PDB file of C-alpha atoms in Angstrom:
ATOM      1  CA  GLY K   4      -9.825  49.235  21.283  1.00 48.00           C
ATOM      2  CA  ASN K   5      -7.539  46.245  21.065  1.00 54.00           C
ATOM      3  CA  GLY K   6      -9.389  44.592  18.256  1.00 55.00           C
ATOM      4  CA  GLY K   7     -10.657  41.679  20.327  1.00 64.00           C
ATOM      5  CA  PRO K   8      -8.979  38.955  22.209  1.00 73.00           C
ATOM      6  CA  GLY K   9      -5.668  38.105  20.746  1.00 74.00           C
ATOM      7  CA  ARG K  10      -5.807  40.952  18.252  1.00 78.00           C
ATOM      8  CA  ILE K  11      -4.135  44.365  18.196  1.00 76.00           C
ATOM      9  CA  ALA K  12      -5.939  47.198  16.378  1.00 75.00           C
ATOM     10  CA  LEU K  13      -3.418  49.280  14.420  1.00 77.00           C
ATOM     11  CA  PRO K  14      -4.359  52.739  13.080  1.00 77.00           C
ATOM     12  CA  VAL K  15      -4.074  53.136   9.253  1.00 77.00           C
ATOM     13  CA  LEU K  16      -2.780  56.486   7.903  1.00 79.00           C
ATOM     14  CA  MET K  17      -2.930  57.682   4.305  1.00 76.00           C
ATOM     15  CA  CYS K  18      -2.858  61.041   2.704  1.00 75.00           C
ATOM     16  CA  GLU K  19      -6.475  62.509   2.536  1.00 68.00           C
ATOM     17  CA  GLY K  20      -7.552  59.822   4.961  1.00 64.00           C
ATOM     18  CA  ALA K  21     -11.199  61.298   5.191  1.00 62.00           C
ATOM     19  CA  VAL K  22     -12.286  59.333   2.169  1.00 63.00           C
ATOM     20  CA  ALA K  23     -12.125  55.836   3.872  1.00 68.00           C
ATOM     21  CA  SER K  24     -14.073  54.676   6.808  1.00 68.00           C
ATOM     22  CA  ASN K  25     -11.366  52.763   8.623  1.00 71.00           C
ATOM     23  CA  VAL K  26      -8.380  55.165   8.370  1.00 79.00           C
ATOM     24  CA  VAL K  27      -7.428  58.293  10.383  1.00 83.00           C
ATOM     25  CA  PRO K  28      -8.316  61.400   8.633  1.00 83.00           C
ATOM     26  CA  THR K  29      -5.217  63.492   7.562  1.00 87.00           C
ATOM     27  CA  CYS K  30      -4.059  66.533   5.714  1.00 88.00           C
ATOM     28  CA  ASN K  31      -1.601  66.732   2.869  1.00 85.00           C
ATOM     29  CA  GLY K  32      -0.154  69.852   1.120  1.00 84.00           C
ATOM     30  CA  PRO K  33       2.167  72.773   1.847  1.00 85.00           C
ATOM     31  CA  TRP K  34      -0.299  74.560   4.396  1.00 86.00           C
ATOM     32  CA  CYS K  35      -2.504  72.500   6.739  1.00 88.00           C
ATOM     33  CA  THR K  36      -3.447  74.914   9.436  1.00 86.00           C
ATOM     34  CA  GLU K  37      -6.703  75.669   7.745  1.00 83.00           C
ATOM     35  CA  TYR K  38      -7.441  71.925   8.035  1.00 84.00           C
ATOM     36  CA  LEU K  39      -7.348  72.061  11.683  1.00 83.00           C
ATOM     37  CA  GLU K  40      -9.270  75.375  11.718  1.00 76.00           C
ATOM     38  CA  GLU K  41     -12.301  73.503  10.293  1.00 73.00           C
ATOM     39  CA  ALA K  42     -12.388  71.036  13.164  1.00 55.00           C
ATOM     40  CA  PRO K  43     -14.697  69.514  14.126  1.00 51.00           C
ATOM     41  CA  ARG K  44     -15.055  68.539  10.522  1.00 53.00           C
ATOM     42  CA  SER K  45     -16.620  65.743   8.468  1.00 55.00           C
ATOM     43  CA  PRO K  46     -16.091  66.153   4.783  1.00 53.00           C
ATOM     44  CA  PRO K  47     -18.968  65.650   2.522  1.00 56.00           C
ATOM     45  CA  HIS K  48     -17.183  62.648   0.846  1.00 56.00           C
ATOM     46  CA  ALA K  49     -16.460  61.051   4.080  1.00 56.00           C
ATOM     47  CA  ARG K  50     -18.327  57.809   4.765  1.00 57.00           C
ATOM     48  CA  VAL K  51     -18.394  58.392   8.437  1.00 62.00           C
ATOM     49  CA  THR K  52     -18.057  61.313  10.770  1.00 69.00           C
ATOM     50  CA  LYS K  53     -14.541  62.181  11.493  1.00 71.00           C
ATOM     51  CA  ARG K  54     -13.951  65.118  13.721  1.00 77.00           C
ATOM     52  CA  VAL K  55     -10.395  66.177  13.765  1.00 83.00           C
ATOM     53  CA  LEU K  56      -9.038  67.370  17.156  1.00 82.00           C
ATOM     54  CA  VAL K  57     -12.202  65.814  18.731  1.00 80.00           C
ATOM     55  CA  ASP K  58     -12.172  62.199  17.704  1.00 80.00           C
ATOM     56  CA  PHE K  59      -9.047  62.162  15.998  1.00 83.00           C
ATOM     57  CA  PRO K  60      -5.570  63.781  16.431  1.00 86.00           C
ATOM     58  CA  GLY K  61      -4.255  66.279  13.913  1.00 89.00           C
ATOM     59  CA  VAL K  62      -2.029  64.371  11.353  1.00 91.00           C
ATOM     60  CA  TRP K  63      -0.293  65.992   8.473  1.00 93.00           C
ATOM     61  CA  THR K  64       1.008  63.285   6.142  1.00 90.00           C
ATOM     62  CA  GLU K  65       2.768  65.378   3.530  1.00 89.00           C
ATOM     63  CA  ASN K  66       4.408  68.742   4.401  1.00 90.00           C
ATOM     64  CA  GLU K  67       5.313  69.145   0.719  1.00 86.00           C
ATOM     65  CA  GLY K  68       8.762  70.379  -0.232  1.00 82.00           C
ATOM     66  CA  GLY K  69       8.055  70.320  -3.949  1.00 73.00           C
ATOM     67  CA  PHE K  70       9.247  68.269  -6.946  1.00 70.00           C
ATOM     68  CA  GLN K  71       9.625  68.771 -10.570  1.00 69.00           C
ATOM     69  CA  THR K  72       7.813  67.232 -13.503  1.00 68.00           C
ATOM     70  CA  TRP K  73       9.298  66.222 -16.762  1.00 71.00           C
ATOM     71  CA  GLY K  74       9.479  69.161 -19.031  1.00 70.00           C
ATOM     72  CA  GLY K  75       9.018  71.600 -16.121  1.00 68.00           C
ATOM     73  CA  SER K  76      11.080  74.523 -15.009  1.00 68.00           C
ATOM     74  CA  PRO K  77      12.124  75.357 -11.502  1.00 62.00           C
ATOM     75  CA  SER K  78      11.391  79.034 -12.397  1.00 65.00           C
ATOM     76  CA  LYS K  79       8.123  78.330 -14.129  1.00 65.00           C
ATOM     77  CA  PRO K  80       6.657  75.026 -13.230  1.00 58.00           C
ATOM     78  CA  ALA K  81       3.910  73.746 -15.531  1.00 53.00           C
ATOM     79  CA  ASN K  82       2.072  71.194 -13.353  1.00 50.00           C
ATOM     80  CA  TYR K  83       3.385  71.677  -9.734  1.00 54.00           C
ATOM     81  CA  PHE K  84       5.235  74.002  -7.343  1.00 57.00           C
ATOM     82  CA  TRP K  85       9.109  73.618  -6.979  1.00 62.00           C
ATOM     83  CA  GLY K  86      10.810  74.271  -3.770  1.00 67.00           C
ATOM     84  CA  ARG K  87      10.021  76.125  -0.736  1.00 80.00           C
ATOM     85  CA  SER K  88      12.099  78.529   1.412  1.00 84.00           C
ATOM     86  CA  ALA K  89      13.199  77.452   4.862  1.00 90.00           C
ATOM     87  CA  ASP K  90      11.323  80.220   6.478  1.00 90.00           C
ATOM     88  CA  GLU K  91       7.931  79.390   4.712  1.00 88.00           C
ATOM     89  CA  ALA K  92       8.344  75.664   5.675  1.00 90.00           C
ATOM     90  CA  ALA K  93       9.126  76.346   9.173  1.00 93.00           C
ATOM     91  CA  ARG K  94       6.279  78.973   9.381  1.00 90.00           C
ATOM     92  CA  ALA K  95       3.728  76.297   8.111  1.00 91.00           C
ATOM     93  CA  SER K  96       5.091  73.669  10.576  1.00 94.00           C
ATOM     94  CA  LEU K  97       5.113  75.977  13.583  1.00 91.00           C
ATOM     95  CA  GLN K  98       1.453  77.106  12.883  1.00 88.00           C
ATOM     96  CA  TRP K  99       0.470  73.419  12.591  1.00 91.00           C
ATOM     97  CA  PHE K 100       1.806  72.512  15.889  1.00 90.00           C
ATOM     98  CA  ALA K 101       0.716  75.734  17.680  1.00 86.00           C
ATOM     99  CA  ARG K 102      -2.815  75.134  16.452  1.00 84.00           C
ATOM    100  CA  GLY K 103      -3.090  71.702  17.944  1.00 86.00           C
ATOM    101  CA  GLY K 104      -1.432  69.291  15.260  1.00 89.00           C
ATOM    102  CA  SER K 105       0.238  66.296  16.755  1.00 88.00           C
ATOM    103  CA  HIS K 106       2.119  64.744  13.972  1.00 91.00           C
ATOM    104  CA  MET K 107       3.783  66.029  10.716  1.00 93.00           C
ATOM    105  CA  ASN K 108       5.664  64.094   7.962  1.00 92.00           C
ATOM    106  CA  TYR K 109       7.908  65.866   5.513  1.00 91.00           C
ATOM    107  CA  TYR K 110       7.460  65.013   1.924  1.00 86.00           C
ATOM    108  CA  MET K 111      10.215  64.580   1.195  1.00 85.00           C
ATOM    109  CA  PHE K 112      12.909  65.033   4.067  1.00 89.00           C
ATOM    110  CA  PHE K 113      15.531  63.434   1.821  1.00 87.00           C
ATOM    111  CA  GLY K 114      15.809  64.072  -1.745  1.00 81.00           C
ATOM    112  CA  GLY K 115      16.857  61.169  -4.063  1.00 76.00           C
ATOM    113  CA  ASN K 116      16.809  59.555  -7.373  1.00 75.00           C
ATOM    114  CA  ASN K 117      13.834  57.212  -8.782  1.00 71.00           C
ATOM    115  CA  PHE K 118      14.382  54.836 -11.580  1.00 71.00           C
ATOM    116  CA  GLY K 119      12.271  52.354 -13.218  1.00 69.00           C
ATOM    117  CA  VAL K 120       9.085  51.353 -11.524  1.00 68.00           C
ATOM    118  CA  TRP K 121      10.039  53.492  -8.628  1.00 66.00           C
ATOM    119  CA  GLY K 122       9.529  56.685 -10.439  1.00 64.00           C
ATOM    120  CA  GLY K 123       6.207  58.485 -10.104  1.00 64.00           C
ATOM    121  CA  ASP K 124       4.172  59.273 -13.196  1.00 67.00           C
ATOM    122  CA  ALA K 125       5.594  62.288 -14.978  1.00 67.00           C
ATOM    123  CA  ILE K 126       8.070  63.008 -12.206  1.00 68.00           C
ATOM    124  CA  THR K 127      11.623  63.501 -12.917  1.00 71.00           C
ATOM    125  CA  THR K 128      14.089  60.911 -11.641  1.00 74.00           C
ATOM    126  CA  ALA K 129      15.998  63.631  -9.676  1.00 73.00           C
ATOM    127  CA  TYR K 130      13.313  63.918  -6.946  1.00 73.00           C
ATOM    128  CA  ALA K 131      12.857  66.560  -4.424  1.00 78.00           C
ATOM    129  CA  THR K 132      16.316  68.100  -4.767  1.00 78.00           C
ATOM    130  CA  ASP K 133      15.454  71.207  -2.847  1.00 81.00           C
ATOM    131  CA  VAL K 134      14.321  69.577   0.558  1.00 88.00           C
ATOM    132  CA  ASN K 135      16.162  69.341   3.748  1.00 91.00           C
ATOM    133  CA  VAL K 136      18.623  66.615   2.611  1.00 91.00           C
ATOM    134  CA  CYS K 137      20.014  66.652  -0.902  1.00 86.00           C
ATOM    135  CA  PRO K 138      20.032  63.569  -3.060  1.00 81.00           C
ATOM    136  CA  ASP K 139      23.710  63.103  -2.447  1.00 84.00           C
ATOM    137  CA  GLY K 140      23.202  62.992   1.273  1.00 88.00           C
ATOM    138  CA  LEU K 141      24.516  66.436   1.998  1.00 92.00           C
ATOM    139  CA  PRO K 142      22.421  68.824   4.092  1.00 94.00           C
ATOM    140  CA  ASN K 143      20.556  71.400   2.144  1.00 91.00           C
ATOM    141  CA  GLU K 144      21.550  74.675   3.840  1.00 93.00           C
ATOM    142  CA  PRO K 145      20.215  76.827   5.214  1.00 92.00           C
ATOM    143  CA  LYS K 146      17.131  74.720   5.034  1.00 93.00           C
ATOM    144  CA  PHE K 147      18.396  71.841   7.023  1.00 95.00           C
ATOM    145  CA  SER K 148      19.794  73.775   9.959  1.00 97.00           C
ATOM    146  CA  HIS K 149      16.770  76.250   9.978  1.00 96.00           C
ATOM    147  CA  LEU K 150      14.358  73.341  10.378  1.00 96.00           C
ATOM    148  CA  GLY K 151      16.661  71.536  12.705  1.00 96.00           C
ATOM    149  CA  ASN K 152      16.394  74.522  14.995  1.00 97.00           C
ATOM    150  CA  MET K 153      12.810  74.749  14.611  1.00 96.00           C
ATOM    151  CA  HIS K 154      12.505  71.122  15.766  1.00 95.00           C
ATOM    152  CA  ALA K 155      14.692  71.825  18.766  1.00 96.00           C
ATOM    153  CA  ALA K 156      12.447  74.777  19.693  1.00 94.00           C
ATOM    154  CA  LEU K 157       9.279  72.565  19.455  1.00 93.00           C
ATOM    155  CA  ALA K 158      10.924  69.910  21.646  1.00 94.00           C
ATOM    156  CA  ALA K 159      11.720  72.475  24.214  1.00 94.00           C
ATOM    157  CA  ALA K 160       8.135  73.756  24.231  1.00 90.00           C
ATOM    158  CA  ALA K 161       6.411  70.323  23.838  1.00 90.00           C
ATOM    159  CA  ALA K 162       5.433  69.978  27.563  1.00 89.00           C
ATOM    160  CA  VAL K 163       3.559  73.289  27.520  1.00 88.00           C
ATOM    161  CA  MET K 164       2.018  72.717  24.205  1.00 85.00           C
ATOM    162  CA  LEU K 165       0.819  69.143  24.753  1.00 81.00           C
ATOM    163  CA  GLY K 166      -0.327  70.020  28.326  1.00 83.00           C
ATOM    164  CA  ALA K 167      -2.792  72.657  27.047  1.00 82.00           C
ATOM    165  CA  PRO K 168      -6.071  72.157  25.092  1.00 78.00           C
ATOM    166  CA  PRO K 169      -5.928  72.546  21.193  1.00 73.00           C
ATOM    167  CA  GLN K 170      -6.163  76.203  20.350  1.00 74.00           C
ATOM    168  CA  VAL K 171      -9.549  76.053  18.626  1.00 68.00           C
ATOM    169  CA  ASN K 172     -10.452  79.535  17.143  1.00 72.00           C
ATOM    170  CA  ALA K 173      -8.022  81.014  19.497  1.00 77.00           C
ATOM    171  CA  SER K 174      -5.413  82.496  17.229  1.00 79.00           C
ATOM    172  CA  VAL K 175      -4.270  86.179  17.726  1.00 84.00           C
ATOM    173  CA  PRO K 176      -3.639  87.957  14.383  1.00 85.00           C
ATOM    174  CA  LEU K 177      -0.302  89.767  13.975  1.00 81.00           C
ATOM    175  CA  PRO K 178       0.129  92.925  11.889  1.00 80.00           C
ATOM    176  CA  TYR K 179       2.424  91.135   9.371  1.00 72.00           C
ATOM    177  CA  ARG K 180       2.030  89.552   5.866  1.00 66.00           C
ATOM    178  CA  VAL K 181       4.513  87.239   4.194  1.00 63.00           C
ATOM    179  CA  THR K 182       5.197  86.649   0.546  1.00 59.00           C
ATOM    180  CA  SER K 183       5.132  82.908  -0.589  1.00 56.00           C
ATOM    181  CA  THR K 184       8.327  81.789  -2.417  1.00 52.00           C
ATOM    182  CA  MET K 185       6.330  78.832  -3.999  1.00 52.00           C
ATOM    183  CA  GLU K 186       4.651  79.009  -7.481  1.00 50.00           C
ATOM    184  CA  THR K 187       1.424  77.580  -8.618  1.00 50.00           C
ATOM    185  CA  PRO K 188       0.808  75.871 -11.915  1.00 50.00           C
ATOM    186  CA  THR K 189      -0.130  79.422 -13.286  1.00 55.00           C
ATOM    187  CA  GLY K 190       3.325  80.752 -12.273  1.00 55.00           C
ATOM    188  CA  ALA K 191       1.759  83.129  -9.688  1.00 58.00           C
ATOM    189  CA  PRO K 192       2.534  82.669  -5.962  1.00 57.00           C
ATOM    190  CA  PRO K 193      -0.138  81.380  -3.708  1.00 57.00           C
ATOM    191  CA  SER K 194      -1.388  83.666  -0.898  1.00 62.00           C
ATOM    192  CA  PRO K 195      -0.122  82.221   2.311  1.00 61.00           C
ATOM    193  CA  PRO K 196      -2.320  82.416   5.492  1.00 62.00           C
ATOM    194  CA  PRO K 197      -2.091  85.477   7.771  1.00 70.00           C
ATOM    195  CA  VAL K 198       0.558  85.632  10.367  1.00 77.00           C
ATOM    196  CA  VAL K 199      -0.987  84.646  13.599  1.00 78.00           C
ATOM    197  CA  ALA K 200       0.101  83.706  17.136  1.00 80.00           C
ATOM    198  CA  TYR K 201      -1.205  81.090  19.588  1.00 79.00           C
ATOM    199  CA  VAL K 202      -0.754  81.824  23.314  1.00 80.00           C
ATOM    200  CA  TYR K 203       0.180  78.899  25.624  1.00 80.00           C
ATOM    201  CA  LYS K 204       0.512  79.335  29.383  1.00 76.00           C
ATOM    202  CA  SER K 205       2.592  77.025  31.597  1.00 66.00           C
TER     203      SER K 205
END
């Protein structure tokens, strides 16, 4: 609605938006297709029923590229993963949109430096140096070009994808498995979801 006479209702987005009653439910993490696969969903901790892809669009607030904590190591992170390959980031993004997701933010798209009160708790000041754009402003290749080509392909297919219903439980499994390049706090790579396809007809 419009919030009443003379008022405009604006949607409020936040990561993990299912916990508040007046915000759009969202997903945050390196893989969010499973979040859509659970639709319609209403998490146990939600104050109101929020059915993704039914009452709300699929929104991915943090497609995480990784960051490093103080004392951590890029090869063996102590508290969080560090970096993702271009292929893995593209695969997760394409599955999200193919499944019915309508919005995705990179976290982060542009690496940078955070000093003083701008720094996160226990996060190094050189922040997200392995994402699409390096802290010095130069493109991080091949990730920058690879994900740029992915977005061009999505734009070319947008009319067909947006004109079709969400692919609820309509994935077609493919006989492939991929190995994740990310690391968990234990040092072991997580198991990425199976490789699947979604069929859209124009």
